Short mmCIF file of C-alpha atoms in Angstrom, two decimals:
data_model
loop_
_atom_site.label_atom_id
_atom_site.label_comp_id
_atom_site.label_asym_id
_atom_site.label_seq_id
_atom_site.Cartn_x
_atom_site.Cartn_y
_atom_site.Cartn_z
CA UNK F 1 68.72 10.04 58.01
CA UNK F 2 68.78 6.57 58.94
CA UNK F 3 67.02 4.36 56.82
CA UNK F 4 65.53 6.97 54.73
CA UNK F 5 66.78 7.28 50.90
CA UNK F 6 66.43 10.09 48.53
CA UNK F 7 65.85 8.29 45.09
CA UNK F 8 67.10 10.97 42.48
CA UNK F 9 64.30 10.44 40.29
CA UNK F 10 61.89 12.04 42.65
CA UNK F 11 59.85 15.09 41.36
CA UNK F 12 61.24 18.18 42.54
CA UNK F 13 58.96 19.22 45.59
CA UNK F 14 60.26 22.72 45.38
CA UNK F 15 58.71 22.82 41.94
CA UNK F 16 55.83 21.15 42.87
CA UNK F 17 55.24 23.29 45.63
CA UNK F 18 55.52 26.46 44.01
CA UNK F 19 53.38 25.49 41.37
CA UNK F 20 50.59 24.55 43.89
CA UNK F 21 50.85 27.80 45.40
CA UNK F 22 51.23 29.40 42.25
CA UNK F 23 54.44 30.74 42.70
CA UNK F 24 57.48 31.45 40.36
CA UNK F 25 60.25 28.82 41.15
CA UNK F 26 61.87 29.67 44.26
CA UNK F 27 62.76 27.91 47.40
CA UNK F 28 59.52 27.71 49.56
CA UNK F 29 59.18 29.18 52.91
CA UNK F 30 58.50 27.41 56.16
CA UNK F 31 54.93 28.95 55.94
CA UNK F 32 54.51 27.26 52.68
CA UNK F 33 55.73 23.89 53.90
CA UNK F 34 53.20 24.11 57.02
CA UNK F 35 50.56 24.89 54.71
CA UNK F 36 51.19 21.91 52.30
CA UNK F 37 52.64 19.36 54.66
CA UNK F 38 51.39 20.31 58.33
CA UNK F 39 48.99 16.96 58.46
CA UNK F 40 51.70 14.69 57.35
CA UNK F 41 54.16 15.87 59.92
CA UNK F 42 51.36 15.68 62.41
CA UNK F 43 50.72 12.31 61.73
CA UNK F 44 54.02 11.33 60.98
CA UNK F 45 55.00 12.66 64.63
CA UNK F 46 52.28 10.33 66.09
CA UNK F 47 53.06 7.06 64.12
CA UNK F 48 56.64 7.94 65.70
CA UNK F 49 55.65 7.39 69.04
CA UNK F 50 55.26 11.04 70.20
CA UNK F 51 52.50 11.56 72.77
CA UNK F 52 49.35 13.51 72.24
CA UNK F 53 50.40 15.84 75.20
CA UNK F 54 53.93 16.57 73.52
CA UNK F 55 52.82 16.90 70.02
CA UNK F 56 52.39 20.57 69.51
CA UNK F 57 55.74 21.02 71.19
CA UNK F 58 57.59 18.28 69.11
CA UNK F 59 55.51 19.66 65.78
CA UNK F 60 57.29 22.93 66.27
CA UNK F 61 60.60 21.38 66.80
CA UNK F 62 60.23 19.92 63.41
CA UNK F 63 59.19 23.51 61.93
CA UNK F 64 61.84 25.17 63.67
CA UNK F 65 64.45 22.71 61.77
CA UNK F 66 62.70 22.99 58.62
CA UNK F 67 63.07 26.83 58.92
CA UNK F 68 66.81 26.34 59.53
CA UNK F 69 67.66 24.01 56.79
CA UNK F 70 64.88 24.98 54.25
CA UNK F 71 67.91 26.42 52.26
CA UNK F 72 69.96 23.46 52.20
CA UNK F 73 66.66 21.55 50.38
CA UNK F 74 67.80 20.93 47.03
CA UNK F 75 64.69 19.32 45.86
CA UNK F 76 66.14 15.98 45.24
CA UNK F 77 63.78 14.11 46.93
CA UNK F 78 60.40 14.87 47.62
CA UNK F 79 59.65 17.09 50.44
CA UNK F 80 57.64 14.47 52.79
CA UNK F 81 61.03 12.30 52.50
CA UNK F 82 62.91 15.33 53.64
CA UNK F 83 60.30 15.84 56.45
CA UNK F 84 59.97 12.40 57.56
CA UNK F 85 63.74 12.52 58.10
CA UNK F 86 63.61 15.53 60.28
CA UNK F 87 60.38 14.22 62.13
CA UNK F 88 62.65 11.15 62.77
CA UNK F 89 65.30 13.15 64.10
CA UNK F 90 63.06 15.14 66.44
CA UNK F 91 61.28 12.04 67.56
CA UNK F 92 64.36 10.46 68.24
CA UNK F 93 65.32 13.26 70.39
CA UNK F 94 61.90 13.14 72.05
CA UNK F 95 62.57 9.45 72.73
CA UNK F 96 66.01 10.03 74.05
CA UNK F 97 64.97 12.59 76.37
CA UNK F 98 62.65 9.93 78.06
CA UNK F 99 59.63 12.13 77.38
CA UNK F 100 57.57 8.94 75.99
CA UNK F 101 58.41 6.98 78.98
CA UNK F 102 56.08 8.67 81.06
CA UNK F 103 52.91 7.23 81.98
CA UNK F 104 50.08 7.65 79.30
CA UNK F 105 46.87 9.06 80.72
CA UNK F 106 44.16 8.26 78.22
CA UNK F 107 40.85 9.83 78.89
CA UNK F 108 37.41 8.02 79.46
CA UNK F 109 36.39 9.12 75.73
CA UNK F 110 39.31 7.74 74.32
CA UNK F 111 39.14 4.48 76.24
CA UNK F 112 35.67 3.89 75.60
CA UNK F 113 36.32 4.69 71.80
CA UNK F 114 38.94 2.33 71.50
CA UNK F 115 36.92 -0.75 73.17
CA UNK F 116 34.24 -2.28 71.99
CA UNK F 117 30.88 -1.88 74.23
CA UNK F 118 29.80 -5.24 73.35
CA UNK F 119 32.70 -6.88 75.21
CA UNK F 120 32.56 -8.01 78.51
CA UNK F 121 34.78 -7.58 81.52
CA UNK F 122 37.04 -10.33 80.89
CA UNK F 123 37.34 -9.65 77.42
CA UNK F 124 37.92 -6.02 77.96
CA UNK F 125 40.50 -6.74 80.52
CA UNK F 126 42.01 -9.12 77.70
CA UNK F 127 41.78 -6.53 75.25
CA UNK F 128 43.60 -3.70 77.32
CA UNK F 129 46.39 -6.18 78.09
CA UNK F 130 47.06 -6.88 74.49
CA UNK F 131 46.93 -3.02 73.77
CA UNK F 132 49.40 -2.13 76.41
CA UNK F 133 51.70 -5.06 75.16
CA UNK F 134 51.29 -3.81 71.79
CA UNK F 135 51.99 -0.43 72.67
CA UNK F 136 55.11 -1.42 74.69
CA UNK F 137 56.30 -3.09 71.73
CA UNK F 138 55.91 -0.02 69.47
CA UNK F 139 57.57 2.09 72.25
CA UNK F 140 60.68 -0.35 71.80
CA UNK F 141 60.88 -0.35 67.87
CA UNK F 142 63.24 1.38 65.82
CA UNK F 143 61.34 4.60 64.80
CA UNK F 144 61.41 4.71 61.02
CA UNK F 145 60.12 0.75 61.06
CA UNK F 146 57.55 1.71 63.75
CA UNK F 147 56.37 4.52 61.16
CA UNK F 148 55.81 2.14 58.56
CA UNK F 149 54.35 -0.61 60.59
CA UNK F 150 51.78 2.03 62.10
CA UNK F 151 50.79 3.41 58.86
CA UNK F 152 50.29 -0.17 57.00
CA UNK F 153 49.10 -2.33 60.08
CA UNK F 154 47.01 0.51 62.00
CA UNK F 155 46.12 3.15 59.75
CA UNK F 156 45.58 0.45 57.18
CA UNK F 157 47.32 2.23 54.25
CA UNK F 158 48.24 0.41 51.14
CA UNK F 159 51.89 0.12 50.41
CA UNK F 160 51.32 2.52 47.50
CA UNK F 161 50.03 5.14 49.28
CA UNK F 162 52.83 4.77 51.80
CA UNK F 163 54.96 5.02 49.07
CA UNK F 164 53.36 8.36 47.87
CA UNK F 165 53.35 9.61 51.01
CA UNK F 166 56.87 8.92 52.00
CA UNK F 167 58.09 9.63 48.58
CA UNK F 168 60.13 6.56 48.28
CA UNK F 169 59.59 3.62 45.81
CA UNK F 170 56.67 0.51 46.65
CA UNK F 171 59.66 -1.75 47.07
CA UNK F 172 61.50 0.24 49.66
CA UNK F 173 58.22 0.37 51.20
CA UNK F 174 57.83 -3.31 51.24
CA UNK F 175 61.32 -4.15 52.62
CA UNK F 176 60.74 -1.68 55.64
CA UNK F 177 57.78 -3.25 56.18
CA UNK F 178 59.18 -6.71 56.15
CA UNK F 179 61.86 -5.39 58.68
CA UNK F 180 59.28 -3.60 60.95
CA UNK F 181 56.89 -6.51 61.02
CA UNK F 182 59.75 -9.19 61.87
CA UNK F 183 61.03 -6.63 64.51
CA UNK F 184 57.58 -6.27 66.10
CA UNK F 185 56.73 -9.93 66.26
CA UNK F 186 60.09 -10.59 67.87
CA UNK F 187 59.77 -7.85 70.46
CA UNK F 188 56.32 -9.18 70.87
CA UNK F 189 57.64 -12.73 71.48
CA UNK F 190 59.93 -11.22 74.08
CA UNK F 191 57.77 -9.15 76.02
CA UNK F 192 54.89 -11.73 76.18
CA UNK F 193 56.07 -14.23 78.63
CA UNK F 194 56.96 -11.35 81.33
CA UNK F 195 53.34 -10.09 80.81
CA UNK F 196 52.02 -13.66 81.33
CA UNK F 197 54.03 -14.33 84.41
CA UNK F 198 52.82 -10.99 85.80
CA UNK F 199 49.29 -11.48 85.24
CA UNK F 200 49.20 -14.95 86.71
CA UNK Z 1 55.94 -8.90 44.41
CA UNK Z 2 53.49 -10.30 46.70
CA UNK Z 3 51.32 -7.87 48.60
CA UNK Z 4 51.72 -8.41 52.22
CA UNK Z 5 48.61 -9.36 54.53
CA UNK Z 6 47.96 -7.30 57.51
CA UNK Z 7 48.91 -8.83 60.84
CA UNK Z 8 45.34 -7.96 62.21
CA UNK Z 9 44.09 -10.26 59.61
CA UNK Z 10 43.09 -13.46 61.10
CA UNK Z 11 44.57 -15.11 57.71
CA UNK Z 12 47.62 -13.32 58.18
CA UNK Z 13 49.15 -16.21 60.61
CA UNK Z 14 49.99 -13.69 63.38
CA UNK Z 15 49.26 -14.86 66.80
CA UNK Z 16 45.69 -13.55 68.32
CA UNK Z 17 47.24 -11.42 70.62
CA UNK Z 18 49.11 -9.36 68.09
CA UNK Z 19 46.07 -9.50 65.96
CA UNK Z 20 44.07 -7.93 69.11
CA UNK Z 21 46.83 -5.61 69.88
CA UNK Z 22 47.09 -4.09 66.67
CA UNK Z 23 43.29 -3.63 65.98
CA UNK Z 24 42.93 -1.83 69.59
CA UNK Z 25 45.67 0.51 69.19
CA UNK Z 26 44.46 3.91 67.89
CA UNK Z 27 45.18 5.46 64.72
CA UNK Z 28 46.81 8.75 64.52
CA UNK Z 29 44.17 11.48 65.28
CA UNK Z 30 44.04 14.69 62.79
CA UNK Z 31 44.86 18.09 63.85
CA UNK Z 32 41.80 19.90 65.37
CA UNK Z 33 40.75 23.30 64.49
CA UNK Z 34 42.10 24.99 67.50
CA UNK Z 35 45.23 23.04 67.25
CA UNK Z 36 45.79 24.25 63.59
CA UNK Z 37 45.34 27.68 64.47
CA UNK Z 38 47.83 27.62 67.38
CA UNK Z 39 50.38 25.71 65.19
CA UNK Z 40 49.97 28.10 62.36
CA UNK Z 41 50.79 30.92 64.78
CA UNK Z 42 53.93 29.50 65.97
CA UNK Z 43 55.10 28.67 62.51
CA UNK Z 44 54.38 32.20 61.70
CA UNK Z 45 56.49 33.14 64.13
CA UNK Z 46 59.18 30.77 63.39
CA UNK Z 47 59.24 32.17 59.97
CA UNK Z 48 59.23 35.75 61.27
CA UNK Z 49 62.53 34.59 62.97
CA UNK Z 50 61.20 35.47 66.43
CA UNK Z 51 61.62 31.90 67.61
CA UNK Z 52 65.36 31.48 67.28
CA UNK Z 53 66.10 28.85 70.36
CA UNK Z 54 67.08 25.37 69.64
CA UNK Z 55 63.61 24.31 70.58
CA UNK Z 56 60.26 25.22 70.76
CA UNK Z 57 59.98 24.83 74.87
CA UNK Z 58 61.10 28.62 75.03
CA UNK Z 59 58.41 29.32 72.58
CA UNK Z 60 55.53 27.43 74.90
CA UNK Z 61 57.11 28.60 77.77
CA UNK Z 62 56.81 32.06 76.93
CA UNK Z 63 53.40 31.28 75.34
CA UNK Z 64 52.53 29.22 78.60
CA UNK Z 65 49.51 31.26 79.43
CA UNK Z 66 48.14 31.01 75.75
CA UNK Z 67 48.57 27.28 75.71
CA UNK Z 68 46.52 27.25 79.14
CA UNK Z 69 43.58 29.38 77.94
CA UNK Z 70 43.47 27.40 74.71
CA UNK Z 71 43.37 24.06 76.87
CA UNK Z 72 40.63 25.36 78.55
CA UNK Z 73 38.69 26.49 75.57
CA UNK Z 74 39.63 22.92 73.86
CA UNK Z 75 38.08 21.39 76.97
CA UNK Z 76 35.22 23.42 77.15
CA UNK Z 77 34.22 22.93 73.62
CA UNK Z 78 35.00 19.18 73.71
CA UNK Z 79 37.76 19.03 71.36
CA UNK Z 80 40.70 17.07 72.57
CA UNK Z 81 43.41 19.48 72.31
CA UNK Z 82 46.65 18.42 74.20
CA UNK Z 83 48.42 20.67 76.33
CA UNK Z 84 51.25 22.78 74.91
CA UNK Z 85 52.98 22.56 78.20
CA UNK Z 86 57.03 22.76 78.04
CA UNK Z 87 57.89 19.22 76.99
CA UNK Z 88 61.57 19.31 78.29
CA UNK Z 89 60.42 19.96 81.92
CA UNK Z 90 61.18 17.17 84.20
CA UNK Z 91 58.54 14.10 84.28
CA UNK Z 92 57.20 15.04 87.14
CA UNK Z 93 53.58 14.41 86.23
CA UNK Z 94 52.37 12.30 83.45
CA UNK Z 95 51.82 14.09 80.11
CA UNK Z 96 48.27 13.44 79.79
CA UNK Z 97 47.57 14.97 83.16
CA UNK Z 98 48.47 18.34 81.48
CA UNK Z 99 45.39 17.19 79.21
CA UNK Z 100 42.96 16.19 81.75
CA UNK Z 101 43.76 18.53 84.54
CA UNK Z 102 41.95 21.72 84.10
CA UNK Z 103 43.74 24.63 84.26
CA UNK Z 104 43.55 26.12 87.80
CA UNK Z 105 43.03 29.71 87.88
CA UNK Z 106 44.04 30.73 91.53
CA UNK Z 107 41.34 31.83 93.36
CA UNK Z 108 43.27 35.21 94.87
CA UNK Z 109 44.33 37.61 92.35
CA UNK Z 110 47.92 37.85 94.06
CA UNK Z 111 48.30 34.14 93.16
CA UNK Z 112 46.64 34.68 89.59
CA UNK Z 113 49.32 37.37 88.76
CA UNK Z 114 52.15 35.36 90.18
CA UNK Z 115 51.06 32.34 87.90
CA UNK Z 116 50.67 34.48 85.20
CA UNK Z 117 53.98 36.22 85.54
CA UNK Z 118 56.01 33.04 85.65
CA UNK Z 119 54.12 31.49 82.66
CA UNK Z 120 55.11 34.37 80.67
CA UNK Z 121 58.79 35.23 82.12
CA UNK Z 122 61.25 35.12 79.18
CA UNK Z 123 65.01 36.05 79.33
CA UNK Z 124 64.36 38.84 76.81
CA UNK Z 125 63.33 41.99 77.51
CA UNK Z 126 60.01 42.62 79.12
CA UNK Z 127 57.89 45.28 77.36
CA UNK Z 128 56.60 48.17 79.48
CA UNK Z 129 54.14 47.29 81.75
CA UNK Z 130 51.91 50.05 80.72
CA UNK Z 131 52.62 49.59 76.83
CA UNK Z 132 49.15 50.26 75.10
CA UNK Z 133 47.73 47.63 72.78
CA UNK Z 134 46.46 48.28 69.38
CA UNK Z 135 43.22 46.38 69.08
CA UNK Z 136 41.55 45.20 66.31
CA UNK Z 137 39.18 47.67 65.04
CA UNK Z 138 35.70 46.63 66.91
CA UNK Z 139 33.50 45.15 64.42
CA UNK Z 140 30.08 45.88 66.24
CA UNK Z 141 31.22 48.19 68.46
CA UNK Z 142 28.60 50.66 68.43
CA UNK Z 143 26.07 47.89 68.65
CA UNK Z 144 24.57 47.34 72.38
CA UNK Z 145 24.64 44.00 73.34
CA UNK Z 146 23.21 42.47 76.50
CA UNK Z 147 26.36 40.47 77.64
CA UNK Z 148 27.49 39.06 80.80
CA UNK Z 149 30.76 40.88 81.15
CA UNK Z 150 29.54 44.46 80.34
CA UNK Z 151 26.29 44.15 82.09
CA UNK Z 152 28.46 44.49 85.19
CA UNK Z 153 30.83 46.80 83.78
CA UNK Z 154 32.23 49.75 86.14
CA UNK Z 155 31.51 52.35 83.80
CA UNK Z 156 32.62 55.19 85.74
CA UNK Z 157 35.94 53.63 86.04
CA UNK Z 158 36.33 53.23 82.27
CA UNK Z 159 38.37 56.00 80.30
CA UNK Z 160 35.48 57.56 78.04
CA UNK Z 161 36.21 58.08 74.48
CA UNK Z 162 36.73 61.51 72.98
CA UNK Z 163 33.94 60.99 70.55
CA UNK Z 164 30.73 62.44 71.43
CA UNK Z 165 29.30 59.27 69.94
CA UNK Z 166 26.85 57.12 71.58
CA UNK Z 167 25.57 57.21 75.05
CA UNK Z 168 25.31 54.17 75.79
CA UNK Z 169 27.88 52.65 78.53
CA UNK Z 170 28.64 49.45 76.20
CA UNK Z 171 29.71 51.71 73.36
CA UNK Z 172 31.46 53.90 75.05
CA UNK Z 173 33.42 51.09 76.52
CA UNK Z 174 33.92 49.61 73.16
CA UNK Z 175 35.36 52.71 71.94
CA UNK Z 176 37.48 53.27 74.88
CA UNK Z 177 38.84 49.96 74.61
CA UNK Z 178 41.82 50.98 72.42
CA UNK Z 179 43.19 53.27 75.28
CA UNK Z 180 43.27 50.53 77.63
CA UNK Z 181 46.73 50.08 79.25
CA UNK Z 182 47.91 46.41 79.88
CA UNK Z 183 50.84 44.73 81.23
CA UNK Z 184 53.25 42.58 79.90
CA UNK Z 185 50.73 40.03 78.16
CA UNK Z 186 51.58 42.04 75.29
CA UNK Z 187 54.64 39.38 75.04
CA UNK Z 188 53.51 36.85 73.06
CA UNK Z 189 55.38 33.57 71.26
CA UNK Z 190 59.02 33.82 71.46
CA UNK Z 191 59.46 36.38 74.02
CA UNK Z 192 59.32 39.44 71.71
CA UNK Z 193 56.74 41.98 72.29
CA UNK Z 194 53.76 41.52 70.00
CA UNK Z 195 50.73 43.19 68.96
CA UNK Z 196 47.46 40.96 69.04
CA UNK Z 197 46.38 42.86 66.38
CA UNK Z 198 47.15 39.48 64.17
CA UNK Z 199 44.99 37.97 61.73
CA UNK Z 200 44.20 34.97 63.70
CA UNK Z 201 41.04 35.66 66.14
CA UNK Z 202 42.00 32.77 68.56
CA UNK Z 203 45.59 34.37 69.25
CA UNK Z 204 44.07 38.07 69.81
CA UNK Z 205 41.25 36.26 72.14
CA UNK Z 206 44.11 34.46 74.07
CA UNK Z 207 46.00 37.95 74.37
CA UNK Z 208 42.94 39.56 75.56
CA UNK Z 209 42.52 37.10 78.34
CA UNK Z 210 45.92 36.78 79.21
CA UNK Z 211 45.86 40.27 79.87
CA UNK Z 212 42.81 40.34 81.80
CA UNK Z 213 44.08 37.75 83.70
CA UNK Z 214 47.05 39.79 84.81
CA UNK Z 215 44.97 42.73 85.25
CA UNK Z 216 42.46 41.32 87.75
CA UNK Z 217 45.10 41.39 90.41
CA UNK Z 218 46.30 44.61 90.22
CA UNK Z 219 43.18 46.35 88.55
CA UNK Z 220 39.94 44.10 88.43
CA UNK Z 221 38.09 47.20 87.02
CA UNK Z 222 40.11 47.80 84.08
CA UNK Z 223 40.31 43.98 83.57
CA UNK Z 224 36.55 43.68 83.58
CA UNK Z 225 36.57 46.63 81.12
CA UNK Z 226 38.98 45.02 78.89
CA UNK Z 227 37.02 41.75 78.82
CA UNK Z 228 33.57 43.68 78.02
CA UNK Z 229 35.44 45.59 75.08
CA UNK Z 230 36.72 42.36 73.59
CA UNK Z 231 33.19 40.96 73.99
CA UNK Z 232 31.92 43.80 71.91
CA UNK Z 233 34.31 43.76 69.62
CA UNK Z 234 34.64 40.13 68.92
CA UNK Z 235 30.81 38.42 69.49
CA UNK Z 236 32.18 35.27 67.71
CA UNK Z 237 35.00 34.80 69.86
CA UNK Z 238 35.38 31.07 71.08
CA UNK Z 239 36.99 31.30 74.78
CA UNK Z 240 33.55 32.59 76.03
CA UNK Z 241 33.60 30.39 79.07
CA UNK Z 242 37.03 31.15 79.94
CA UNK Z 243 36.34 34.83 79.13
CA UNK Z 244 33.11 35.14 81.36
CA UNK Z 245 34.99 32.88 84.42
CA UNK Z 246 37.54 36.01 84.32
CA UNK Z 247 34.90 38.50 84.52
CA UNK Z 248 33.42 36.41 87.28
CA UNK Z 249 37.03 36.73 89.10
CA UNK Z 250 37.19 40.31 88.19
CA UNK Z 251 33.73 40.91 90.14
CA UNK Z 252 34.96 38.96 92.84
CA UNK Z 253 38.40 40.85 93.25
CA UNK Z 254 36.51 44.12 93.23
CA UNK Z 255 34.31 42.66 96.13
CA UNK Z 256 31.15 42.88 94.32
CA UNK Z 257 29.65 39.81 95.50
CA UNK Z 258 26.34 40.18 94.14
CA UNK Z 259 27.42 40.73 90.62
CA UNK Z 260 29.79 38.00 90.92
CA UNK Z 261 27.13 35.71 91.85
CA UNK Z 262 24.99 36.66 89.07
CA UNK Z 263 27.94 36.35 86.79
CA UNK Z 264 28.75 32.91 88.05
CA UNK Z 265 24.97 31.85 87.84
CA UNK Z 266 24.98 32.96 84.17
CA UNK Z 267 28.25 31.11 83.67
CA UNK Z 268 26.82 28.00 85.02
CA UNK Z 269 23.38 28.37 82.66
CA UNK Z 270 25.33 28.81 79.39
CA UNK Z 271 28.23 26.49 80.00
CA UNK Z 272 26.96 23.97 82.49
CA UNK Z 273 29.38 21.24 81.59
CA UNK Z 274 32.74 23.21 81.31
CA UNK Z 275 35.60 23.44 83.79
CA UNK Z 276 34.71 26.69 84.55
CA UNK Z 277 31.00 26.17 85.57
CA UNK Z 278 32.40 23.54 87.82
CA UNK Z 279 35.08 26.01 89.56
CA UNK Z 280 32.52 28.75 89.61
CA UNK Z 281 30.03 26.21 91.21
CA UNK Z 282 32.78 25.68 93.94
CA UNK Z 283 33.76 29.24 94.20
CA UNK Z 284 30.13 30.18 94.80
CA UNK Z 285 29.45 27.48 97.16
CA UNK Z 286 32.58 29.18 99.05
CA UNK Z 287 31.23 32.78 98.70
CA UNK Z 288 27.88 31.47 100.20
CA UNK Z 289 29.35 29.84 102.89
CA UNK Z 290 31.50 32.89 103.91
CA UNK Z 291 28.46 35.04 103.62
CA UNK Z 292 26.65 32.88 106.06
CA UNK Z 293 29.21 32.44 108.21
CA UNK Z 294 29.79 36.10 108.29
CA UNK Z 295 27.97 37.48 111.95
CA UNK Z 296 25.15 39.50 111.25
CA UNK Z 297 25.39 43.11 112.04
CA UNK Z 298 22.31 43.38 114.20
CA UNK Z 299 22.74 39.89 116.02
CA UNK Z 300 26.45 40.88 117.05
CA UNK Z 301 26.83 44.53 116.84
CA UNK Z 302 30.28 44.48 118.46
CA UNK Z 303 31.61 42.07 115.80
CA UNK Z 304 34.47 43.56 114.00
CA UNK Z 305 33.68 44.70 110.33
CA UNK Z 306 34.08 42.13 107.52
CA UNK Z 307 35.85 42.81 104.44
CA UNK Z 308 34.71 42.06 101.32
CA UNK Z 309 35.46 38.80 99.65
CA UNK Z 310 38.18 39.64 97.13
#
């Protein structure tokens, strides 16, 4: 689980989950984990670059791993931290297989939702270029850094919210965010000149 | 510790390109209701040990027809559901194409059967092709309802229940539904035979549609009866446009051109902006063209007899 720490002081996710479901203290089942954390897993995979078309497949990959390894989860870290690590591995495998290197099709609805209707043709083209470049940079980033960057910069979550979501200390979020922004800016600079040359 | 400023903020000092690029990127979207149900079913099967493979590709491959049906439903209802196609397939087409491309039901029943057979093929043992399905208890079975599929139901070909009960054809069909034998579509996620008598209505409905789709090729009358029975038992089901389209296909396969046209027109009226409506329009035009091109018996008495449109 590269880049993910397991703070020993985190509350036991097993305890929390069991209490939330009114169950005696016992290892939760994969169904319990699904009910409690499906939205987190779903969003995390998107933050890590899993395309919409592949989301259901990768989502199930995550829960297959959860099912296999749930017995080994000791509750020393938050459940979301553990799940985030699984998502990282699944997303890394997904990226290695080149699934996300395929052309991305965006529906007209999605495009119109992302673009401001007030923009003129030139501004719109410029915005499309900026988006394409930002997307390329994100795709080239380290997955864990990308996820934190997306949470902070795109979803506009606060560092405290990210900390709670990932089950890591706020300081860890700050340091990861710092590293992620540095990588993003560096990659953006390296990609930008090529884009400019191509558009001229 | 200083709270970092967002790069998309003009005061952050980030370049305008970065600001613009970050602002234009979409946030992660939430799960739609259909995706929630689909993933819930899949996780239940994972929990039950039905899915033990290295990946969910097998799961999704074996449930390919279900995914297709759900995609059709999602597009028809305007939801942005992404196709659950096998992700580990060679990247011969962009992933979004699976979303944007309609699920094309072959016009000829034999092709429909091939497509469904391929989609449901799995390395595990196949259930008996005539394994009976335990349907959920009909909730409104005895209430006759004027619905499209059973309006054109081949009552005489439908097994009649032993119950002396209702005399209406619709009720008889609804009661007879549990005795309908269906094909290998009883195989669900994970390649194991499953009963559609689950708790998830969408799963039950998708099972029914998959079974009907297979039956269109070899027994369209039974497919029609199956659709009608399900229509009665589940009046609030969601995949309505797809169900009506399968009814339309079954009628075409039976050679009941007039009924098929009527069914098609109803479908277009009810779901004018659906994919099924556009496909139905195209097929109706083909049917009209075929009928128009057929020589009249009076004008050309020596012409060979034409076979009904399958």
